[in-house]
Short mmCIF file of C-alpha atoms in Angstrom, two decimals:
data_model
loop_
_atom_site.label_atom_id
_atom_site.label_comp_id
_atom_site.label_asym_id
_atom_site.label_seq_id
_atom_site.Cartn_x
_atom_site.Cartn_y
_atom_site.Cartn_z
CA UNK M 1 -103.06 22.36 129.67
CA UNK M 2 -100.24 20.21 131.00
CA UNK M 3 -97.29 19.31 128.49
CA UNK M 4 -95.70 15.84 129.25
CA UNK M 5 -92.63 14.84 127.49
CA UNK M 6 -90.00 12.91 127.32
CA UNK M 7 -87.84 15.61 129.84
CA UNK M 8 -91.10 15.15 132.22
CA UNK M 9 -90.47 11.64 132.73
CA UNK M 10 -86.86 11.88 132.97
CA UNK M 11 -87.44 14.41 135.89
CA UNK M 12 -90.19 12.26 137.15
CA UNK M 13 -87.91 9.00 137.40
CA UNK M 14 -85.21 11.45 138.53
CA UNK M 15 -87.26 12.50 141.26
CA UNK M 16 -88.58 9.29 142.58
CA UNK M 17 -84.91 7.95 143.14
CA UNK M 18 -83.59 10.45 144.80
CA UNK M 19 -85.97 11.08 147.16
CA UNK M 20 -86.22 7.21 147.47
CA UNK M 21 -82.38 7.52 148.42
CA UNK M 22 -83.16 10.13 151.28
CA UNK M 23 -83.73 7.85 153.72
CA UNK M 24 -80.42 6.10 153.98
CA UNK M 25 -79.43 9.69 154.77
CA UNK M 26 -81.44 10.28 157.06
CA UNK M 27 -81.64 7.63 159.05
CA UNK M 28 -77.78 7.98 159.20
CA UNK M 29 -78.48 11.81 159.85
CA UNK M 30 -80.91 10.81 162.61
CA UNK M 31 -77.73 9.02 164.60
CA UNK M 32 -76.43 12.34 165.33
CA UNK M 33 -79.06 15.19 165.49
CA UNK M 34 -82.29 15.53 166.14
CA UNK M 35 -85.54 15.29 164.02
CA UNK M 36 -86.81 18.80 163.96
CA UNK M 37 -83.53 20.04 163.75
CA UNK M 38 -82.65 17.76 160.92
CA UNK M 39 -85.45 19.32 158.99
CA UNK M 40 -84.81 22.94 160.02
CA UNK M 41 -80.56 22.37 158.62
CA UNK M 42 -82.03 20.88 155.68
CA UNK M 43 -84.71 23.37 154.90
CA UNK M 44 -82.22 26.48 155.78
CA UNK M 45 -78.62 25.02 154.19
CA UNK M 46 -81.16 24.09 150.61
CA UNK M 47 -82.52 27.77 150.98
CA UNK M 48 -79.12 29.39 151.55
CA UNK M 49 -77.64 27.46 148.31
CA UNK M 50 -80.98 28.01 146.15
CA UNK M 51 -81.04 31.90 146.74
CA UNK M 52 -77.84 32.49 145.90
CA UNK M 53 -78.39 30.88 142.75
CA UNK M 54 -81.11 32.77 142.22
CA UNK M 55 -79.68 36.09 142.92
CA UNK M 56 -76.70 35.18 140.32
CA UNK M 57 -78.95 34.81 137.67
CA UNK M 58 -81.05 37.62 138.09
CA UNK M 59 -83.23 37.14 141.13
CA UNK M 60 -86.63 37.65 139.46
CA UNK M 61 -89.57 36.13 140.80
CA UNK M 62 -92.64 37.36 139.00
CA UNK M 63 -92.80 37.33 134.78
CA UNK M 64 -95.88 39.52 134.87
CA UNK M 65 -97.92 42.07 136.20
CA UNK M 66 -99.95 39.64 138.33
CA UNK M 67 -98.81 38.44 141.89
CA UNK M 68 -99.89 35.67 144.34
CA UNK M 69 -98.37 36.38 147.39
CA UNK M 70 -100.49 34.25 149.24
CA UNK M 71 -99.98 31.59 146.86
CA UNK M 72 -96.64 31.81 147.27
CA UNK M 73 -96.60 31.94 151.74
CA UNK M 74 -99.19 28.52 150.75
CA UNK M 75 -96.49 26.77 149.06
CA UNK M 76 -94.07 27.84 151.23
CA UNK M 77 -95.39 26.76 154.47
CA UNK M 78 -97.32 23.18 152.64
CA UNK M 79 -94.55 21.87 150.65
CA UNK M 80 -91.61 21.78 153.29
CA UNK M 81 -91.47 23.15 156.55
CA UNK M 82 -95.31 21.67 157.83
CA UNK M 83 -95.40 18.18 156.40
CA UNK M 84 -91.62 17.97 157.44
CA UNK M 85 -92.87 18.94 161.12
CA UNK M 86 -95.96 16.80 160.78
CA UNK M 87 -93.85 13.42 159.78
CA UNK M 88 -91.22 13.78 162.60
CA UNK M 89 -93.76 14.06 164.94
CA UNK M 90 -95.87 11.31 163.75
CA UNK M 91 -93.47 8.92 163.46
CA UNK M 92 -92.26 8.64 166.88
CA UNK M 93 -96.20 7.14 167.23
CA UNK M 94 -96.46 5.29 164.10
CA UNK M 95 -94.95 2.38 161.98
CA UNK M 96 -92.33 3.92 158.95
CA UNK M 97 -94.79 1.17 156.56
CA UNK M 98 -98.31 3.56 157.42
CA UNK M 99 -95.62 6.73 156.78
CA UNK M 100 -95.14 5.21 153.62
CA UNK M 101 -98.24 4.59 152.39
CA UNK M 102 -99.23 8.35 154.00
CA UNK M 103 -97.43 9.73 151.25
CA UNK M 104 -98.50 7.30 148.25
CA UNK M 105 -101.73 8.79 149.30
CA UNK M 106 -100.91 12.05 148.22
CA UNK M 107 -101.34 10.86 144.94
CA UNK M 108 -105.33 10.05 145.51
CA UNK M 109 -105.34 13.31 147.12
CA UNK M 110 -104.32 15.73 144.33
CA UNK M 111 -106.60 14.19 141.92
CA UNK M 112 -109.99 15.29 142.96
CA UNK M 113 -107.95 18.54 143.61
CA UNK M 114 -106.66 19.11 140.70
CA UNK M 115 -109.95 17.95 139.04
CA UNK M 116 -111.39 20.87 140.68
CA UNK M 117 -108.82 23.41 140.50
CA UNK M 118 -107.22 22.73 137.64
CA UNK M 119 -108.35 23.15 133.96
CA UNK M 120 -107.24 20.11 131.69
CA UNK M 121 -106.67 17.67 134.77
CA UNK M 122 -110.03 15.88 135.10
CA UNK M 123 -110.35 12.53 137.14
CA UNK M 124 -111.39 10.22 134.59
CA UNK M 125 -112.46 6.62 135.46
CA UNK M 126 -109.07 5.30 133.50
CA UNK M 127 -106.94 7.52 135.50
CA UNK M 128 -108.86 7.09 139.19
CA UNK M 129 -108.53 3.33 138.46
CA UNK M 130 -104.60 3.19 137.56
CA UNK M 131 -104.19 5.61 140.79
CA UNK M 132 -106.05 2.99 142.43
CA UNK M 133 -103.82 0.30 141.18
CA UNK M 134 -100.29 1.94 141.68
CA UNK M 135 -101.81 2.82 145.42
CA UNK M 136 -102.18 -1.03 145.72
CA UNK M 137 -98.91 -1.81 144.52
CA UNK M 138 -97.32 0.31 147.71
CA UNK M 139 -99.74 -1.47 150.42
CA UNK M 140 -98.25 -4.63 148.94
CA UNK M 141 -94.50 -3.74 148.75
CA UNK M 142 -94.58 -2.10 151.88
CA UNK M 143 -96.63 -5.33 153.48
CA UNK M 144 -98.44 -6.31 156.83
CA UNK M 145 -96.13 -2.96 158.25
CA UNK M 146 -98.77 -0.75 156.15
CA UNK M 147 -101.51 -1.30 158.66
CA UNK M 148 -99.55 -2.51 161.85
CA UNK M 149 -100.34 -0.44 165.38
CA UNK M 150 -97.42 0.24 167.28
CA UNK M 151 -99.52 -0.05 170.45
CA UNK M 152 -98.72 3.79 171.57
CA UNK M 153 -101.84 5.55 173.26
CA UNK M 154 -100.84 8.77 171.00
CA UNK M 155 -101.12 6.43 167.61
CA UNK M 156 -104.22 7.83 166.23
CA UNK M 157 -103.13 11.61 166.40
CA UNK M 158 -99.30 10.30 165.00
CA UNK M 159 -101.58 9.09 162.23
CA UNK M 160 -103.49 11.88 161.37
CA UNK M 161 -100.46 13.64 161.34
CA UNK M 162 -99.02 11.80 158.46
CA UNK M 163 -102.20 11.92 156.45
CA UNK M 164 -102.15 15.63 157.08
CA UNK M 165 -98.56 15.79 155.69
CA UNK M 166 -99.60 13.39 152.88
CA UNK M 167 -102.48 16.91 152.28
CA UNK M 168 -99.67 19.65 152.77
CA UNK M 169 -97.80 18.08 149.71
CA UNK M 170 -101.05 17.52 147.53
CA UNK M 171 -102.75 21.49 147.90
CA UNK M 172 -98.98 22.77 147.62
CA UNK M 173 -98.40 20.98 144.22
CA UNK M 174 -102.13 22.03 143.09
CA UNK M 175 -101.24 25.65 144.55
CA UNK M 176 -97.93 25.92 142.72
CA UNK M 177 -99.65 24.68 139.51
CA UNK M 178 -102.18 27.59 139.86
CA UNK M 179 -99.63 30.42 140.34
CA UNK M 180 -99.05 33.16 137.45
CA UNK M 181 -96.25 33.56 135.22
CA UNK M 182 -93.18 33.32 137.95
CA UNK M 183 -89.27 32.73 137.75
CA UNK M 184 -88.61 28.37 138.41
CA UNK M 185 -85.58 29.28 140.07
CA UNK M 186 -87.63 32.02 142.60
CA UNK M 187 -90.43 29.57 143.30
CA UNK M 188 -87.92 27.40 144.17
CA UNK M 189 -85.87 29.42 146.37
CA UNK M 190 -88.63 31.59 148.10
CA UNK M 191 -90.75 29.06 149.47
CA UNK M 192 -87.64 27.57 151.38
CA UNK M 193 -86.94 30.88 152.59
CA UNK M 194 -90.66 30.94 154.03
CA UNK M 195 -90.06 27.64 154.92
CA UNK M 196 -87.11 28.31 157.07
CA UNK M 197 -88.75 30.94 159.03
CA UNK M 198 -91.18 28.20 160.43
CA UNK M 199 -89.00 25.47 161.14
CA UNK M 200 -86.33 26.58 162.81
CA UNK M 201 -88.34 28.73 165.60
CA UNK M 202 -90.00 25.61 166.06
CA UNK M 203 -87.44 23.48 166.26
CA UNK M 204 -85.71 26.02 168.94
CA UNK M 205 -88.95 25.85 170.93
CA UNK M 206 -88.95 22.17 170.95
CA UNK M 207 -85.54 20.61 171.01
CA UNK M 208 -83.96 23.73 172.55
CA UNK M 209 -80.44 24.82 171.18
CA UNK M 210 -79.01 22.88 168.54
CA UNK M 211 -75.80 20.12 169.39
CA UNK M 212 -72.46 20.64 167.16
CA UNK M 213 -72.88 17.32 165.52
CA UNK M 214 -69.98 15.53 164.07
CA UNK M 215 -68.37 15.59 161.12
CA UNK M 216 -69.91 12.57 159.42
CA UNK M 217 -73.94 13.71 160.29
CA UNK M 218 -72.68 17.59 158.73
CA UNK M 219 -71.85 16.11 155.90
CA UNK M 220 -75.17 14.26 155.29
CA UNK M 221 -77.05 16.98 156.40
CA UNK M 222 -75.19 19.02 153.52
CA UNK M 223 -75.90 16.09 151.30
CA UNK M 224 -79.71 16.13 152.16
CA UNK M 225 -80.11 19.79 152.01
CA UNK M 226 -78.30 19.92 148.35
CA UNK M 227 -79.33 17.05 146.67
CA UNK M 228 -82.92 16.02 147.70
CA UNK M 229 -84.07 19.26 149.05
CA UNK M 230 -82.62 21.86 147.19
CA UNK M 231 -81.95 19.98 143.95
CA UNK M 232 -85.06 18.21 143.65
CA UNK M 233 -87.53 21.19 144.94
CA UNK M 234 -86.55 22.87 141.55
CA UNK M 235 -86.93 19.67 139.79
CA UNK M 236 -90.37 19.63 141.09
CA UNK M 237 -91.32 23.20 141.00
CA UNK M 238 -90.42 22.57 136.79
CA UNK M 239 -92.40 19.26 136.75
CA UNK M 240 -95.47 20.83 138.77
CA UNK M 241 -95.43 24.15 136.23
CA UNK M 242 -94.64 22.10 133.20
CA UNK M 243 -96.57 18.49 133.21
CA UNK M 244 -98.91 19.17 136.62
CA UNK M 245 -99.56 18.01 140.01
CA UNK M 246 -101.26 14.79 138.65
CA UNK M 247 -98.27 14.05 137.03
CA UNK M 248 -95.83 14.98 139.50
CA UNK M 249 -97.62 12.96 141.75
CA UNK M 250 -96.57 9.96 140.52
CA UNK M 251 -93.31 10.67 142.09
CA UNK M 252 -94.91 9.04 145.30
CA UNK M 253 -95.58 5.57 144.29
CA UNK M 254 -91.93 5.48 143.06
CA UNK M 255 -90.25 6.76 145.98
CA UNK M 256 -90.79 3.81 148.37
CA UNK M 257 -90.32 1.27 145.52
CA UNK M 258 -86.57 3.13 145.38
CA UNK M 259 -86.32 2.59 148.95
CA UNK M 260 -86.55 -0.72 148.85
CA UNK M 261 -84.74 -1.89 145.63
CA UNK M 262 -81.64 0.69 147.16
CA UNK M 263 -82.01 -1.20 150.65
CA UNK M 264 -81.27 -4.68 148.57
CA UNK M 265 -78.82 -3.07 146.04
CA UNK M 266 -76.49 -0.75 148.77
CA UNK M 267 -77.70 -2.30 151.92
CA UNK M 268 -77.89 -6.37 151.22
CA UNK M 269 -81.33 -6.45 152.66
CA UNK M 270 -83.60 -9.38 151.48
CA UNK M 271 -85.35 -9.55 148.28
CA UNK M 272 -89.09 -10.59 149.00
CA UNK M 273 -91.24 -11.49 145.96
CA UNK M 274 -93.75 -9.04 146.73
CA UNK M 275 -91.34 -6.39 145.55
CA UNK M 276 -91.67 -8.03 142.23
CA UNK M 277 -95.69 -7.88 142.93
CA UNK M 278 -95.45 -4.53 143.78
CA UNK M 279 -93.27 -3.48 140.85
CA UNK M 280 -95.68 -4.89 138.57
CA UNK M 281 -98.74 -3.26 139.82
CA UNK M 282 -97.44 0.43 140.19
CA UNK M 283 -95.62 0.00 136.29
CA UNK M 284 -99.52 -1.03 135.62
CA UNK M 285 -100.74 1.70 137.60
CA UNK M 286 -98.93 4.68 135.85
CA UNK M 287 -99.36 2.92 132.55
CA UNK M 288 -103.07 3.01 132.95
CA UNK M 289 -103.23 6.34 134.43
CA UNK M 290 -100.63 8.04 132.14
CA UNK M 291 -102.18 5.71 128.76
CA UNK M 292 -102.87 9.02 126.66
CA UNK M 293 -99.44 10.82 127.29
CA UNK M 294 -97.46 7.62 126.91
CA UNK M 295 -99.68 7.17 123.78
CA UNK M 296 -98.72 10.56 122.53
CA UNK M 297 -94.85 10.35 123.57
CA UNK M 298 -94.21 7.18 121.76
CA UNK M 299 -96.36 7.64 118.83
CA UNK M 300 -94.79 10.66 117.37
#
């Protein structure tokens, strides 16, 4: 049965703006290096950093008896290194508003999942509906981009690659929330590893050798791969395990909402009303959806 409390929100919020940050980074990281290989130094510097962690405190993986290898190769491959691939490929065919609203889908996504998978995470009307609502909320702040053709023959198969990515992140997080007893810190650092292994054959086989970027595009690189990839995969591995995937998946309605209120606060873009709009309907969405546990967190 999943456990939200106060910490779950806190990570929850936590997660949302950071990952809502990452793409300032990137798109300065994009300036200088390519897209797979962006993903394959992020994947491998986060996977470097979150082993050795791992191996300092002990390096145990499973608490029990029971293993899921498979499980464990699933979440590896579904929660980094394919949706990572899918995106960057998908994107050179696609507007970044239908990207957007790609992953906010994940959040429909996980719940007949988890509804099926998952003991104690049934779809109820209530929480279909504020889903619903909090989906709406991202068409609207993301506007007229959401559904926009670029024009490019290739434009359906760019989009079914983001909606595939958006399904990579939703039967990881269900997956993860499935798995026996098993060390945070492991299933955080063993799934990059896996991770890894995919993405940077692929990215040889695709972009070739990598360039020696420059200084500034290392040092965001190092700042994706520790903050936002590294950082927040354990953040989510303890939110998925702790308060589960439905929860968690909240995460995506806040991350483009981040995106744009950082673009007006760091960048000086322009503040439309329908960010307002938009504010007001995901807040309404995850307080519908989330009624009981923010009835039980606030009542004590």
């Amino acid at each position: 049965m999943p456990e939200i409390t106060a910490r779950s929100w806190i990570m929850v919020l936590a997660l949302g703006l950071v990952w809502g940050a990452t793409f300032l980074f990137m798109e300065i990281a994009l300036r200088g290096m390519t897209p797979f290989w962006l993903a394959a130094y992020r994947i491998g510097f986060a996977a470097a950093l979150t082993v050795v962690i791992w191996r300092v405190l002990g390096g145990r993986l499973w608490l029990t008896d029971t293993r899921a290898w498979l499980s464990l190769v699933t979440v590896g491959l579904l929660s980094t290194a394919v949706p990572f691939m899918l995106l960057s490929w998908g994107l050179q065919y696609v507007t970044s508003g239908f990207a957007g609203v790609s992953m906010a889908a994940v959040a429909l996504i996980v719940l007949p999942l988890a509804h099926v998978f998952l003991p104690g995470e049934r779809m109820t009307l209530r929480r279909f509906i504020g889903f619903l609502i909090g989906f709406v909320g991202v068409v609207v702040l993301i506007g007229p981009e959401a559904l926009a053709s670029t024009g490019e023959a290739m434009e359906p198969f760019g989009r079914l690659a983001c909606l595939c990515a958006a399904g990579c992140y939703a039967v990881s997080t269900v997956t993860m929330r499935r798995m026996p007893p098993v060390d945070p810190i492991g299933l955080a650092a063993v799934p990059l590893v896996i991770g890894s292994a995919l993405v940077i054959p692929v990215a040889l086989l695709r972009e070739g050798m990598p360039v020696m970027p420059d200084t500034q595009t290392l040092l965001v690189v190092a700042v994706l791969g520790l903050v936002p990839t590294a950082g927040a995969n354990l953040l989510r591995v303890l939110v998925v395990r702790s308060a589960g995937p439905v929860f968690m998946s909240l995460t995506n309605y806040q991350v483009p909402l981040w995106s744009v209120v950082l673009g007006v606060l760091v960048l000086g873009e322009q503040l439309h009303p329908s960010l307002l709009l938009a504010m007001a309907l995901i807040l309404a969405g995850v307080f519908l959806s989330q009624w009981g546990a923010l009835k039980r967190l606030f009542g004590k």
